[in-house]
Short mmCIF file of C-alpha atoms and ligand atoms in Angstrom, two decimals:
data_model
loop_
_atom_site.label_atom_id
_atom_site.label_comp_id
_atom_site.label_asym_id
_atom_site.label_seq_id
_atom_site.Cartn_x
_atom_site.Cartn_y
_atom_site.Cartn_z
CA MET A 89 233.15 37.47 180.87
CA ALA A 90 229.99 37.28 183.05
CA ASP A 91 230.15 35.82 186.55
CA ALA A 92 229.82 32.04 186.82
CA THR A 93 226.53 31.26 188.56
CA PRO A 94 226.70 27.58 189.50
CA ASP A 95 223.92 27.75 192.10
CA GLN A 96 221.18 29.30 189.98
CA HIS A 97 217.96 27.49 189.09
CA VAL A 98 218.14 26.55 185.42
CA VAL A 99 214.83 25.66 183.82
CA ILE A 100 215.03 23.91 180.45
CA VAL A 101 211.86 23.69 178.34
CA GLY A 102 211.97 20.83 175.83
CA ALA A 103 213.17 17.42 176.99
CA SER A 104 214.80 16.09 173.87
CA LEU A 105 218.30 16.27 172.43
CA ALA A 106 219.12 19.94 173.09
CA GLY A 107 217.38 20.02 176.48
CA THR A 108 218.84 16.77 177.78
CA ARG A 109 222.36 17.59 176.59
CA THR A 110 222.13 20.98 178.33
CA ALA A 111 221.22 19.34 181.65
CA GLN A 112 224.02 16.78 181.29
CA GLY A 113 226.49 19.49 180.25
CA LEU A 114 225.60 21.72 183.19
CA ARG A 115 226.30 18.96 185.71
CA ALA A 116 229.48 17.87 183.91
CA LEU A 117 230.70 21.48 184.18
CA GLY A 118 230.00 21.70 187.89
CA HIS A 119 226.62 23.43 188.02
CA THR A 120 225.30 22.81 191.53
CA GLY A 121 221.97 24.65 191.45
CA PRO A 122 218.62 23.03 190.71
CA ILE A 123 217.89 21.95 187.12
CA THR A 124 214.31 21.43 185.96
CA LEU A 125 213.70 19.78 182.57
CA ILE A 126 210.16 20.24 181.27
CA GLY A 127 208.86 18.13 178.38
CA ALA A 128 205.50 18.00 176.62
CA GLU A 129 205.90 14.32 175.70
CA THR A 130 205.36 11.54 178.23
CA GLU A 131 208.32 9.52 176.91
CA LEU A 132 211.75 9.62 178.51
CA PRO A 133 213.96 11.74 176.21
CA TYR A 134 214.83 9.91 172.99
CA ASP A 135 216.81 10.49 169.82
CA ARG A 136 215.01 11.29 166.57
CA PRO A 137 217.36 10.21 163.71
CA PRO A 138 216.65 6.47 164.29
CA LEU A 139 212.91 7.14 163.91
CA SER A 140 213.21 7.26 160.12
CA LYS A 141 215.99 4.66 159.97
CA THR A 142 216.60 1.59 162.16
CA LEU A 143 213.50 1.91 164.31
CA LEU A 144 211.02 1.69 161.41
CA SER A 145 212.16 -1.87 160.78
CA SER A 146 212.85 -2.84 164.40
CA ASP A 147 210.78 -5.26 166.46
CA TRP A 148 209.72 -2.46 168.86
CA SER A 149 210.82 -4.55 171.80
CA ALA A 150 211.58 -2.68 175.02
CA SER A 151 215.31 -3.05 174.34
CA ALA A 152 214.97 -1.70 170.77
CA VAL A 153 213.19 1.37 172.14
CA ASP A 154 215.69 1.71 174.99
CA GLU A 155 218.46 1.97 172.41
CA VAL A 156 217.12 5.33 171.23
CA ARG A 157 216.82 6.82 174.72
CA LEU A 158 219.06 9.82 175.36
CA ILE A 159 219.15 9.30 179.11
CA SER A 160 217.91 6.81 181.71
CA THR A 161 215.93 7.53 184.87
CA ALA A 162 218.94 6.34 186.85
CA GLU A 163 221.18 8.95 185.21
CA LEU A 164 218.58 11.67 185.72
CA ASP A 165 218.47 10.77 189.43
CA GLN A 166 222.23 10.72 189.62
CA LEU A 167 222.40 14.16 187.97
CA ALA A 168 219.65 15.42 190.29
CA VAL A 169 217.63 16.72 187.36
CA GLU A 170 213.94 17.25 188.08
CA LEU A 171 212.15 15.88 185.02
CA ARG A 172 208.58 17.06 184.46
CA LEU A 173 207.24 15.04 181.55
CA GLY A 174 203.80 15.28 179.96
CA THR A 175 203.55 18.96 180.88
CA ALA A 176 203.83 21.47 178.05
CA ALA A 177 204.94 24.99 178.76
CA ALA A 178 202.07 27.28 177.79
CA GLY A 179 203.45 30.73 178.51
CA LEU A 180 206.44 32.77 179.58
CA ASP A 181 206.59 35.86 181.79
CA THR A 182 210.10 37.20 181.40
CA ALA A 183 209.57 40.08 183.86
CA ALA A 184 208.55 37.71 186.67
CA LYS A 185 210.93 34.99 185.35
CA LEU A 186 208.17 32.39 185.31
CA VAL A 187 207.25 29.58 182.93
CA ARG A 188 203.53 28.80 182.97
CA LEU A 189 202.62 25.17 182.32
CA ALA A 190 199.51 23.90 180.55
CA ASP A 191 198.28 22.35 183.82
CA GLY A 192 198.29 25.77 185.50
CA ALA A 193 201.51 25.31 187.47
CA GLU A 194 204.19 28.00 187.40
CA VAL A 195 207.93 27.36 187.51
CA GLY A 196 210.29 30.20 188.41
CA TYR A 197 213.78 30.37 186.92
CA ASP A 198 217.03 32.25 187.24
CA VAL A 199 218.11 31.12 183.79
CA LEU A 200 215.80 29.71 181.12
CA VAL A 201 216.88 27.53 178.20
CA ILE A 202 214.31 27.18 175.40
CA ALA A 203 214.79 23.87 173.58
CA THR A 204 211.30 23.15 172.25
CA GLY A 205 212.55 22.10 168.81
CA ALA A 206 210.16 21.79 165.93
CA VAL A 207 206.99 20.00 164.90
CA ALA A 208 206.17 18.43 161.56
CA ARG A 209 204.66 20.99 159.19
CA PRO A 210 200.98 20.00 159.33
CA SER A 211 199.60 18.04 156.40
CA PRO A 212 197.21 20.14 154.29
CA TRP A 213 195.37 16.89 153.48
CA ASN A 214 193.51 15.27 156.34
CA PRO A 215 191.13 12.47 155.47
CA ALA A 216 189.61 10.53 158.38
CA SER A 217 192.60 8.16 158.59
CA GLY A 218 195.66 6.88 156.75
CA VAL A 219 197.71 10.09 156.51
CA LEU A 220 200.67 9.98 158.88
CA GLN A 221 203.59 12.26 159.72
CA LEU A 222 206.89 11.61 161.46
CA ARG A 223 208.36 13.59 164.32
CA THR A 224 207.84 11.54 167.48
CA LEU A 225 208.38 8.01 168.71
CA ALA A 226 204.61 7.50 168.64
CA ASP A 227 204.54 8.66 164.98
CA ALA A 228 207.30 6.16 164.10
CA ARG A 229 205.44 3.32 165.78
CA ALA A 230 202.24 4.19 163.86
CA ILE A 231 204.15 4.25 160.54
CA ALA A 232 205.96 0.98 161.31
CA GLU A 233 202.59 -0.70 161.96
CA ARG A 234 201.34 0.42 158.55
CA LEU A 235 204.56 -0.67 156.77
CA ALA A 236 204.21 -4.14 158.28
CA LEU A 237 201.04 -4.59 156.17
CA LYS A 238 203.21 -4.49 153.00
CA GLU A 239 200.53 -2.41 151.25
CA PRO A 240 201.11 0.55 148.88
CA VAL A 241 202.58 3.68 150.46
CA VAL A 242 202.75 7.17 148.99
CA VAL A 243 205.34 9.44 150.59
CA VAL A 244 204.71 13.14 150.00
CA GLY A 245 208.04 14.98 150.25
CA GLY A 246 211.37 13.91 148.78
CA GLY A 247 213.69 15.37 151.43
CA PHE A 248 215.94 13.31 153.70
CA ILE A 249 213.17 12.15 156.04
CA GLY A 250 210.71 11.32 153.23
CA THR A 251 213.28 9.33 151.30
CA GLU A 252 214.48 7.49 154.42
CA ILE A 253 210.86 6.48 155.08
CA ALA A 254 210.56 5.37 151.44
CA ALA A 255 213.68 3.22 151.84
CA ALA A 256 212.26 1.63 155.00
CA ALA A 257 208.92 1.05 153.28
CA VAL A 258 210.41 -0.79 150.27
CA ALA A 259 212.60 -2.80 152.63
CA ALA A 260 209.42 -3.80 154.49
CA GLY A 261 207.91 -5.02 151.20
CA CYS A 262 205.57 -2.11 150.39
CA PRO A 263 205.16 -0.71 146.87
CA VAL A 264 206.27 2.94 147.29
CA VAL A 265 205.81 6.16 145.36
CA VAL A 266 207.54 9.39 146.46
CA VAL A 267 205.92 12.61 145.22
CA ASP A 268 207.49 16.08 145.36
CA PRO A 269 206.66 19.26 143.42
CA VAL A 270 210.36 20.06 143.02
CA PRO A 271 211.97 18.33 140.00
CA GLU A 272 215.09 17.37 141.99
CA PRO A 273 214.15 17.64 145.68
CA MET A 274 217.41 16.23 147.03
CA ALA A 275 219.44 18.81 145.12
CA ARG A 276 218.39 21.31 147.76
CA LEU A 277 220.17 19.19 150.38
CA VAL A 278 223.14 17.65 148.59
CA GLY A 279 223.51 19.67 145.39
CA PRO A 280 222.71 18.68 141.81
CA GLU A 281 225.99 16.73 141.43
CA ILE A 282 224.78 14.01 143.80
CA ALA A 283 220.99 14.35 143.76
CA GLY A 284 220.59 12.41 140.50
CA SER A 285 222.57 9.44 141.82
CA LEU A 286 220.42 9.34 144.95
CA VAL A 287 217.24 9.29 142.89
CA GLY A 288 218.78 6.48 140.81
CA LEU A 289 219.54 4.59 144.02
CA HIS A 290 215.90 4.82 145.10
CA ARG A 291 214.66 3.71 141.68
CA ASP A 292 217.12 0.79 141.66
CA ASN A 293 215.66 -0.28 144.99
CA GLY A 294 212.14 -0.25 143.60
CA VAL A 295 210.86 3.20 144.65
CA THR A 296 208.79 5.05 142.05
CA THR A 297 209.44 8.79 142.02
CA ARG A 298 207.02 11.42 140.79
CA PHE A 299 209.09 14.60 141.03
CA GLY A 300 208.07 17.97 139.66
CA VAL A 301 204.47 16.96 140.39
CA GLY A 302 202.25 18.39 143.14
CA VAL A 303 199.65 16.72 145.33
CA ILE A 304 196.26 18.44 145.21
CA GLY A 305 194.31 16.17 147.53
CA ILE A 306 194.23 12.95 149.54
CA THR A 307 190.86 11.29 150.05
CA GLY A 308 189.55 7.99 151.45
CA VAL A 309 190.54 6.14 154.60
CA ALA A 310 193.50 4.06 155.77
CA GLY A 311 193.77 1.05 153.48
CA ALA A 312 191.90 2.80 150.65
CA LEU A 313 193.34 6.25 149.99
CA THR A 314 193.57 8.15 146.74
CA VAL A 315 196.37 10.67 146.28
CA GLU A 316 195.43 13.12 143.56
CA LEU A 317 198.26 14.75 141.61
CA ASP A 318 198.17 18.02 139.70
CA THR A 319 198.76 16.05 136.50
CA GLY A 320 195.32 14.48 136.96
CA GLU A 321 196.81 11.14 138.04
CA ARG A 322 195.24 9.35 140.99
CA LEU A 323 197.60 7.16 143.03
CA PRO A 324 196.01 4.44 145.16
CA ALA A 325 197.61 4.01 148.59
CA SER A 326 196.98 2.18 151.81
CA THR A 327 199.02 4.76 153.73
CA ALA A 328 200.29 8.24 152.90
CA VAL A 329 203.18 9.72 154.84
CA VAL A 330 203.46 13.48 154.54
CA GLY A 331 207.00 14.78 155.15
CA ILE A 332 206.96 18.40 154.04
CA GLY A 333 209.34 19.94 156.56
CA SER A 334 208.92 21.21 160.05
CA ILE A 335 208.14 24.44 161.86
CA PRO A 336 209.65 25.74 165.11
CA ALA A 337 207.64 25.07 168.29
CA THR A 338 207.18 28.68 169.44
CA ASP A 339 203.38 28.96 169.90
CA TRP A 340 203.79 28.94 173.66
CA LEU A 341 206.02 32.02 173.47
CA THR A 342 203.50 34.27 171.72
CA GLY A 343 203.15 37.50 173.70
CA SER A 344 206.25 36.78 175.79
CA GLY A 345 208.22 39.71 174.37
CA LEU A 346 210.83 37.43 172.79
CA THR A 347 211.55 38.05 169.13
CA LEU A 348 209.88 35.25 167.17
CA ASP A 349 210.58 35.01 163.46
CA ASN A 350 210.80 31.46 162.09
CA GLY A 351 212.11 30.43 165.53
CA VAL A 352 213.35 32.23 168.63
CA VAL A 353 215.75 34.89 167.38
CA THR A 354 218.99 35.02 169.39
CA ASP A 355 222.21 36.97 169.43
CA GLY A 356 225.53 35.35 168.59
CA PHE A 357 225.80 33.98 172.16
CA LEU A 358 222.44 32.18 171.70
CA ARG A 359 220.72 34.58 174.14
CA ALA A 360 217.11 35.20 173.16
CA VAL A 361 216.55 38.72 171.88
CA GLY A 362 213.99 40.49 174.08
CA ALA A 363 214.73 39.12 177.57
CA ALA A 364 217.57 38.68 180.03
CA ASP A 365 218.78 35.24 181.16
CA VAL A 366 216.97 33.37 178.39
CA TYR A 367 218.77 31.21 175.84
CA ALA A 368 217.35 29.34 172.82
CA ILE A 369 219.07 26.32 171.26
CA GLY A 370 218.50 23.50 168.79
CA ASP A 371 215.83 23.32 166.10
CA VAL A 372 213.85 26.20 167.67
CA ALA A 373 216.71 28.74 167.64
CA ARG A 374 217.56 31.19 164.88
CA TRP A 375 220.98 32.69 165.43
CA PRO A 376 223.39 34.92 163.47
CA HIS A 377 225.68 32.56 161.57
CA PRO A 378 229.09 34.25 161.30
CA GLY A 379 230.15 32.45 158.11
CA ARG A 380 226.89 32.92 156.25
CA GLY A 381 226.29 36.48 157.42
CA GLN A 382 222.60 35.85 158.15
CA GLN A 383 220.24 34.48 160.81
CA VAL A 384 220.06 30.68 160.47
CA ARG A 385 217.82 28.02 161.95
CA ALA A 386 219.28 24.54 161.55
CA GLU A 387 217.38 21.28 161.96
CA HIS A 388 220.42 19.09 162.47
CA TRP A 389 221.36 16.77 165.30
CA THR A 390 224.94 18.05 165.68
CA ASN A 391 223.83 21.67 165.84
CA ALA A 392 221.36 20.92 168.68
CA SER A 393 223.99 18.99 170.59
CA ASP A 394 226.74 21.61 170.03
CA GLN A 395 224.46 24.50 171.01
CA ALA A 396 223.51 22.65 174.21
CA ARG A 397 227.18 22.32 175.15
CA HIS A 398 227.81 25.96 174.28
CA VAL A 399 224.99 27.26 176.48
CA ALA A 400 225.75 24.86 179.34
CA THR A 401 229.30 26.27 179.33
CA ALA A 402 228.05 29.86 179.22
CA ILE A 403 225.81 29.25 182.25
CA ALA A 404 228.14 27.10 184.33
CA ARG A 405 231.38 28.95 183.59
CA GLY A 406 230.06 32.44 182.90
CA THR A 407 231.72 32.47 179.46
CA GLU A 408 230.52 34.83 176.76
CA ALA A 409 231.64 33.39 173.44
CA ALA A 410 229.91 33.53 170.10
CA TYR A 411 228.56 30.17 168.95
CA GLU A 412 230.35 28.78 165.90
CA SER A 413 228.51 26.05 164.08
CA THR A 414 230.14 22.98 162.56
CA ASP A 415 227.18 22.75 160.14
CA TYR A 416 227.21 18.99 159.94
CA VAL A 417 224.35 16.75 158.81
CA TRP A 418 224.06 13.15 157.70
CA SER A 419 221.50 10.86 156.13
CA ASP A 420 221.44 7.11 155.56
CA GLN A 421 219.96 6.13 152.22
CA TYR A 422 219.93 2.31 152.03
CA ASP A 423 223.60 1.45 152.56
CA TRP A 424 224.82 4.82 151.29
CA LYS A 425 226.13 7.27 153.86
CA VAL A 426 225.50 10.89 152.89
CA ASN A 427 227.35 13.55 154.90
CA ALA A 428 227.50 17.29 154.52
CA VAL A 429 229.58 19.85 156.34
CA GLY A 430 229.33 23.60 155.83
CA TRP A 431 226.83 24.87 153.31
CA ARG A 432 226.16 25.32 149.62
CA ASP A 433 225.90 28.75 148.02
CA PRO A 434 223.59 28.48 144.98
CA ARG A 435 225.51 31.41 143.39
CA GLY A 436 228.85 29.66 143.95
CA SER A 437 230.72 26.84 142.21
CA SER A 438 231.53 23.21 142.95
CA THR A 439 234.24 20.63 142.23
CA VAL A 440 233.50 16.90 142.09
CA ILE A 441 236.11 14.34 143.23
CA GLY A 442 235.47 10.63 142.76
CA ASP A 443 232.59 8.80 141.13
CA LEU A 444 229.57 6.98 142.50
CA ALA A 445 229.39 4.53 139.61
CA GLU A 446 230.09 0.91 140.49
CA GLY A 447 229.64 1.35 144.22
CA GLY A 448 232.20 4.16 144.38
CA ARG A 449 232.41 7.24 146.53
CA VAL A 450 232.30 10.93 145.89
CA ALA A 451 233.07 14.30 147.46
CA VAL A 452 231.81 17.65 146.20
CA VAL A 453 233.62 20.76 147.40
CA HIS A 454 231.46 23.91 147.32
CA ALA A 455 232.72 27.47 147.06
CA ASP A 456 230.66 30.60 147.69
CA ALA A 457 230.07 33.42 145.21
CA GLY A 458 233.37 35.02 146.28
CA GLY A 459 235.27 31.77 145.60
CA ALA A 460 235.90 30.79 149.26
CA ALA A 461 235.33 27.13 150.22
CA CYS A 462 232.07 26.93 152.21
CA GLY A 463 231.00 23.27 152.26
CA VAL A 464 231.68 19.67 151.31
CA VAL A 465 229.19 16.87 150.62
CA THR A 466 230.39 13.28 150.57
CA VAL A 467 228.76 9.96 149.81
CA ASN A 468 230.32 6.77 151.20
CA TRP A 469 233.58 8.56 151.95
CA VAL A 470 233.97 9.32 155.64
CA ARG A 471 237.73 9.84 155.40
CA ALA A 472 237.24 12.63 152.87
CA LEU A 473 234.52 14.12 155.02
CA ASN A 474 236.67 14.21 158.15
CA GLN A 475 239.59 15.71 156.30
CA ALA A 476 237.41 18.31 154.56
CA ARG A 477 235.71 19.22 157.81
CA ARG A 478 239.03 19.88 159.52
CA ARG A 479 240.33 21.93 156.59
CA LEU A 480 237.12 23.95 156.26
CA MET A 481 237.21 24.80 159.97
CA ALA A 482 240.83 25.93 159.49
CA GLY A 483 239.69 28.26 156.68
CA GLU A 484 241.81 26.62 153.98
CA PRO A 485 241.24 27.70 150.36
CA GLY A 486 239.00 25.52 148.20
CA ALA A 487 241.86 24.58 145.84
CA THR A 488 243.87 23.16 148.78
CA ILE A 489 240.89 21.13 150.01
CA VAL A 490 240.21 19.80 146.51
CA GLU A 491 243.85 18.80 146.08
CA ALA A 492 243.93 17.07 149.49
CA LEU A 493 240.81 15.06 148.64
CA ARG A 494 242.24 14.14 145.22
CA GLN A 495 245.28 12.74 147.02
CA LEU A 496 242.94 10.49 149.00
CA SER A 497 241.14 9.09 145.98
C1 LIG B 136 212.59 11.42 161.82
C2 LIG B 136 213.78 12.33 161.99
C3 LIG B 136 215.01 11.94 161.50
C4 LIG B 136 216.13 12.77 161.64
N1 LIG B 136 217.33 12.37 161.14
C5 LIG B 136 218.40 13.20 161.25
C6 LIG B 136 219.66 12.82 160.71
O1 LIG B 136 219.81 11.75 160.13
N2 LIG B 136 220.70 13.68 160.85
C7 LIG B 136 220.58 14.90 161.49
O2 LIG B 136 221.54 15.67 161.57
N3 LIG B 136 219.39 15.28 162.01
C8 LIG B 136 218.31 14.47 161.91
N4 LIG B 136 217.10 14.85 162.43
C9 LIG B 136 217.00 16.16 163.11
C10 LIG B 136 217.36 16.06 164.59
O3 LIG B 136 216.72 14.97 165.17
C11 LIG B 136 216.94 17.36 165.26
O4 LIG B 136 217.80 18.37 164.77
C12 LIG B 136 217.03 17.28 166.78
O5 LIG B 136 216.10 16.37 167.28
C13 LIG B 136 216.76 18.66 167.39
O6 LIG B 136 216.73 18.55 168.77
P1 LIG B 136 215.94 19.60 169.68
O7 LIG B 136 216.11 19.11 171.08
O8 LIG B 136 216.35 20.97 169.32
O9 LIG B 136 214.41 19.51 169.23
P2 LIG B 136 213.39 18.30 169.24
O10 LIG B 136 214.09 17.01 169.02
O11 LIG B 136 212.29 18.69 168.29
O12 LIG B 136 212.81 18.29 170.72
C14 LIG B 136 212.01 19.30 171.25
C15 LIG B 136 211.25 18.75 172.42
O13 LIG B 136 210.53 19.81 173.03
C16 LIG B 136 209.23 19.38 173.33
N5 LIG B 136 208.34 20.55 173.37
C17 LIG B 136 207.84 21.25 172.32
N6 LIG B 136 207.05 22.25 172.77
C18 LIG B 136 207.05 22.17 174.11
C19 LIG B 136 206.43 22.92 175.14
N7 LIG B 136 205.66 23.99 174.87
N8 LIG B 136 206.64 22.54 176.42
C20 LIG B 136 207.45 21.48 176.73
N9 LIG B 136 208.06 20.74 175.79
C21 LIG B 136 207.87 21.09 174.50
C22 LIG B 136 208.89 18.43 172.21
O14 LIG B 136 207.83 17.58 172.59
C23 LIG B 136 210.22 17.70 172.03
O15 LIG B 136 210.31 16.58 172.84
C24 LIG B 136 215.98 14.03 162.30
C25 LIG B 136 214.71 14.43 162.79
C26 LIG B 136 213.62 13.59 162.63
C27 LIG B 136 212.27 14.05 163.15
#
């Protein structure tokens, strides 16, 4: 165990979920030294999952926006956290232990926590207006304004975020088409056993899907766009929302000596490889996942929050423990609750319990290529999820988990 260093200056770059939770965790664990939280956005830290869900159909009143805040100014004052918003970090000198900001200022640190998350993968199609993406509060507000027009929307990308936007758009009264080059885009996330039902759910709610079809261009302007497909079809749209994944926000670390490879590469303790006293957490971090036997970068809320707690503990208490992920993610699709814990091994097998027909519920237990249980996906069945999560963490065999879930059904 390393020495606890409660009086050191901890600088956290990235003032969102992982960064804010680290600051809160440090104080809760008795860290007495200065904490500086640096964020590129001008907004007080806020939560991102509601951006593609409740907030798209909210009234954008001050109280609706306040509901998604992760922390208030009063709490920041109480925690004595120095918050520097609207100032992006532009460089890192690990030898001098300095973060350089875009405005020319330099901030020295004893311990640095990198929590710069990810940005939306840029749209390859950029007409003068009308193509939007979703990562920030400002992005969500711009999309909500377009949905309020009730005009046709094309969503490019059939992952969780794209389909949540599609659901919000139909609910707002917009004709919606979702396009994705993959024939069953949600299968990647939830497995083929459930993906078909989710597509059916979207179709039943009035969304048109064009899966297995690529976009080759978007032309025009907001209100009069044309989305060209590789089938030769031309879809008219007032707005196009491009949700084709995200990329880690590591540009500012180029040349810093840290190992950058689809994120900041860390060791099992979440310490950045290539420098002392530097941690990386949340969507930007790529760490060795013990269960999967490979470096993993997760873009999930629970992972960012858990890693923040882990690193806050390591700094405040001087603990050196490997991070163990709970691998949990959720998505709301209309009134369906989709939850996944663990992971799916495409070379493995799966067992389905329950049935989604007639408003039912389902759980799919996944085993890896060696036959060991590695993940469970549920729809509308939180009890099964909680039970499976506990049993997976305890390392129970797949057959035992399947039997336990059958007993619940
Ligand atoms: C629309 C949307 C819906 C989502 N829904 C779900 C969901 O239902 N379930 C789920 O599990 N997960 C969901 N997620 C993912 C979840 O929100 C992320 O995993 C989580 O936000 C990661 O937190 P983070 O702090 O690591 O990164 P981020 O939230 O990306 O925050 C990083 C922060 O760092 C700032 N930053 C970047 N570069 C710099 C720099 N150079 N200097 C200073 N600051 C910088 C950014 O501006 C940002 O504020 C969703 C994400 C989005 C975008």
